[in-house]
GROMACS .gro file of C-alpha atoms in nm:
model
  138
    1UNK     CA    1   1.806  -1.245  -4.090
    2UNK     CA    2   1.808  -1.563  -4.262
    3UNK     CA    3   1.554  -1.844  -4.222
    4UNK     CA    4   1.784  -2.069  -4.068
    5UNK     CA    5   1.821  -1.742  -3.751
    6UNK     CA    6   1.498  -1.681  -3.789
    7UNK     CA    7   1.321  -2.036  -3.704
    8UNK     CA    8   1.578  -2.104  -3.436
    9UNK     CA    9   1.510  -1.723  -3.298
   10UNK     CA   10   1.116  -1.861  -3.319
   11UNK     CA   11   1.174  -2.209  -3.154
   12UNK     CA   12   1.378  -2.017  -2.870
   13UNK     CA   13   1.107  -1.772  -2.803
   14UNK     CA   14   0.841  -2.054  -2.854
   15UNK     CA   15   1.018  -2.247  -2.604
   16UNK     CA   16   1.053  -1.963  -2.303
   17UNK     CA   17   0.718  -1.849  -2.386
   18UNK     CA   18   0.597  -2.236  -2.265
   19UNK     CA   19   0.851  -2.222  -1.974
   20UNK     CA   20   0.728  -1.910  -1.855
   21UNK     CA   21   0.381  -1.982  -1.904
   22UNK     CA   22   0.411  -2.325  -1.679
   23UNK     CA   23   0.622  -2.093  -1.400
   24UNK     CA   24   0.300  -1.792  -1.413
   25UNK     CA   25   0.026  -2.022  -1.352
   26UNK     CA   26   0.202  -2.243  -1.063
   27UNK     CA   27   0.242  -1.870  -0.931
   28UNK     CA   28  -0.094  -1.730  -0.967
   29UNK     CA   29  -0.230  -2.052  -0.800
   30UNK     CA   30  -0.033  -1.916  -0.510
   31UNK     CA   31  -0.263  -1.592  -0.494
   32UNK     CA   32  -0.579  -1.620  -0.240
   33UNK     CA   33  -0.912  -1.460  -0.342
   34UNK     CA   34  -0.833  -1.287   0.004
   35UNK     CA   35  -0.474  -1.160  -0.098
   36UNK     CA   36  -0.665  -1.046  -0.438
   37UNK     CA   37  -0.950  -0.870  -0.260
   38UNK     CA   38  -0.648  -0.701   0.007
   39UNK     CA   39  -0.474  -0.564  -0.314
   40UNK     CA   40  -0.773  -0.414  -0.467
   41UNK     CA   41  -0.838  -0.230  -0.146
   42UNK     CA   42  -0.493  -0.056  -0.142
   43UNK     CA   43  -0.504  -0.018  -0.513
   44UNK     CA   44  -0.857   0.173  -0.538
   45UNK     CA   45  -0.735   0.387  -0.182
   46UNK     CA   46  -0.379   0.472  -0.404
   47UNK     CA   47  -0.605   0.616  -0.654
   48UNK     CA   48  -0.853   0.794  -0.437
   49UNK     CA   49  -0.548   0.939  -0.216
   50UNK     CA   50  -0.406   1.029  -0.623
   51UNK     CA   51  -0.714   1.214  -0.665
   52UNK     CA   52  -0.702   1.430  -0.402
   53UNK     CA   53  -0.373   1.526  -0.447
   54UNK     CA   54  -0.485   1.612  -0.804
   55UNK     CA   55  -0.691   1.859  -0.658
   56UNK     CA   56  -0.487   1.987  -0.430
   57UNK     CA   57  -0.228   2.249  -0.484
   58UNK     CA   58   0.117   2.059  -0.440
   59UNK     CA   59   0.363   2.382  -0.450
   60UNK     CA   60   0.460   2.714  -0.300
   61UNK     CA   61   0.197   2.861  -0.475
   62UNK     CA   62  -0.241   2.805  -0.481
   63UNK     CA   63  -0.158   2.611  -0.838
   64UNK     CA   64  -0.297   2.246  -0.844
   65UNK     CA   65  -0.338   1.951  -1.133
   66UNK     CA   66  -0.672   2.011  -1.243
   67UNK     CA   67  -0.621   2.382  -1.314
   68UNK     CA   68  -0.470   2.262  -1.636
   69UNK     CA   69  -0.578   1.915  -1.638
   70UNK     CA   70  -0.954   1.849  -1.519
   71UNK     CA   71  -0.968   1.488  -1.451
   72UNK     CA   72  -0.661   1.399  -1.529
   73UNK     CA   73  -0.715   1.508  -1.912
   74UNK     CA   74  -0.435   1.613  -2.171
   75UNK     CA   75  -0.231   1.409  -1.942
   76UNK     CA   76  -0.173   1.134  -2.189
   77UNK     CA   77   0.019   0.856  -1.940
   78UNK     CA   78  -0.021   0.568  -2.165
   79UNK     CA   79   0.236   0.750  -2.455
   80UNK     CA   80   0.527   0.776  -2.154
   81UNK     CA   81   0.796   0.707  -2.185
   82UNK     CA   82   0.808   0.977  -2.435
   83UNK     CA   83   1.044   1.284  -2.594
   84UNK     CA   84   0.942   1.619  -2.395
   85UNK     CA   85   1.044   1.876  -2.495
   86UNK     CA   86   1.042   2.072  -2.188
   87UNK     CA   87   1.325   1.838  -2.073
   88UNK     CA   88   1.504   1.843  -2.391
   89UNK     CA   89   1.504   1.467  -2.301
   90UNK     CA   90   1.316   1.087  -2.297
   91UNK     CA   91   1.055   1.133  -1.986
   92UNK     CA   92   0.869   0.924  -1.802
   93UNK     CA   93   0.515   1.035  -1.670
   94UNK     CA   94   0.713   1.101  -1.332
   95UNK     CA   95   0.922   1.327  -1.521
   96UNK     CA   96   0.653   1.540  -1.628
   97UNK     CA   97   0.459   1.571  -1.303
   98UNK     CA   98   0.817   1.674  -1.131
   99UNK     CA   99   0.824   1.923  -1.410
  100UNK     CA  100   0.449   2.039  -1.329
  101UNK     CA  101   0.549   2.039  -0.958
  102UNK     CA  102   0.873   2.261  -1.023
  103UNK     CA  103   0.731   2.505  -1.306
  104UNK     CA  104   0.382   2.593  -1.253
  105UNK     CA  105   0.332   2.491  -0.953
  106UNK     CA  106   0.670   2.625  -0.768
  107UNK     CA  107   0.698   2.314  -0.552
  108UNK     CA  108   0.985   2.079  -0.449
  109UNK     CA  109   1.026   1.765  -0.690
  110UNK     CA  110   0.918   1.421  -0.528
  111UNK     CA  111   1.132   1.101  -0.579
  112UNK     CA  112   1.012   0.885  -0.833
  113UNK     CA  113   0.935   0.595  -0.576
  114UNK     CA  114   0.761   0.855  -0.294
  115UNK     CA  115   0.380   0.735  -0.239
  116UNK     CA  116   0.255   1.035  -0.313
  117UNK     CA  117   0.411   1.003  -0.696
  118UNK     CA  118   0.306   0.677  -0.703
  119UNK     CA  119  -0.048   0.817  -0.583
  120UNK     CA  120  -0.082   1.030  -0.860
  121UNK     CA  121   0.055   0.804  -1.140
  122UNK     CA  122  -0.226   0.576  -1.041
  123UNK     CA  123  -0.465   0.842  -1.035
  124UNK     CA  124  -0.365   0.996  -1.384
  125UNK     CA  125  -0.349   0.614  -1.533
  126UNK     CA  126  -0.681   0.525  -1.400
  127UNK     CA  127  -0.838   0.845  -1.522
  128UNK     CA  128  -0.747   0.705  -1.883
  129UNK     CA  129  -0.794   0.303  -1.822
  130UNK     CA  130  -0.913   0.158  -2.125
  131UNK     CA  131  -0.707   0.361  -2.400
  132UNK     CA  132  -0.426   0.146  -2.566
  133UNK     CA  133  -0.084   0.194  -2.463
  134UNK     CA  134   0.129   0.387  -2.724
  135UNK     CA  135   0.461   0.459  -2.536
  136UNK     CA  136   0.619   0.748  -2.765
  137UNK     CA  137   0.321   0.889  -2.938
  138UNK     CA  138   0.285   1.247  -2.919
   0.00000   0.00000   0.00000
């Protein structure tokens, strides 16, 4: 890309960024402390639900997630999406949760928008809070 194109894209990006920043602050002002408190409570409840599910059998046998991944260790949600050899394609964290439910746990996969799936993802991600995102990393 030449200098002229670089300047154009830089100007465009800066202009869009400033425009979005102005609209984002206007939206953020619409949230009350009560809204933020309720959302935090809902998130905390979802993480706790995920914790319970993670430590419970999710299939037709007695296998639970924590038997292979105590406290969500070795799940590395910060690395998704990434290529997964077990699936032969780029997968999301939800795809891998379903793989585990179907294989070691011998259960039925969940829809990715199933509240239980969302709770499992929330718990697994929460356990890795503070770890930098690294999509695609192995």
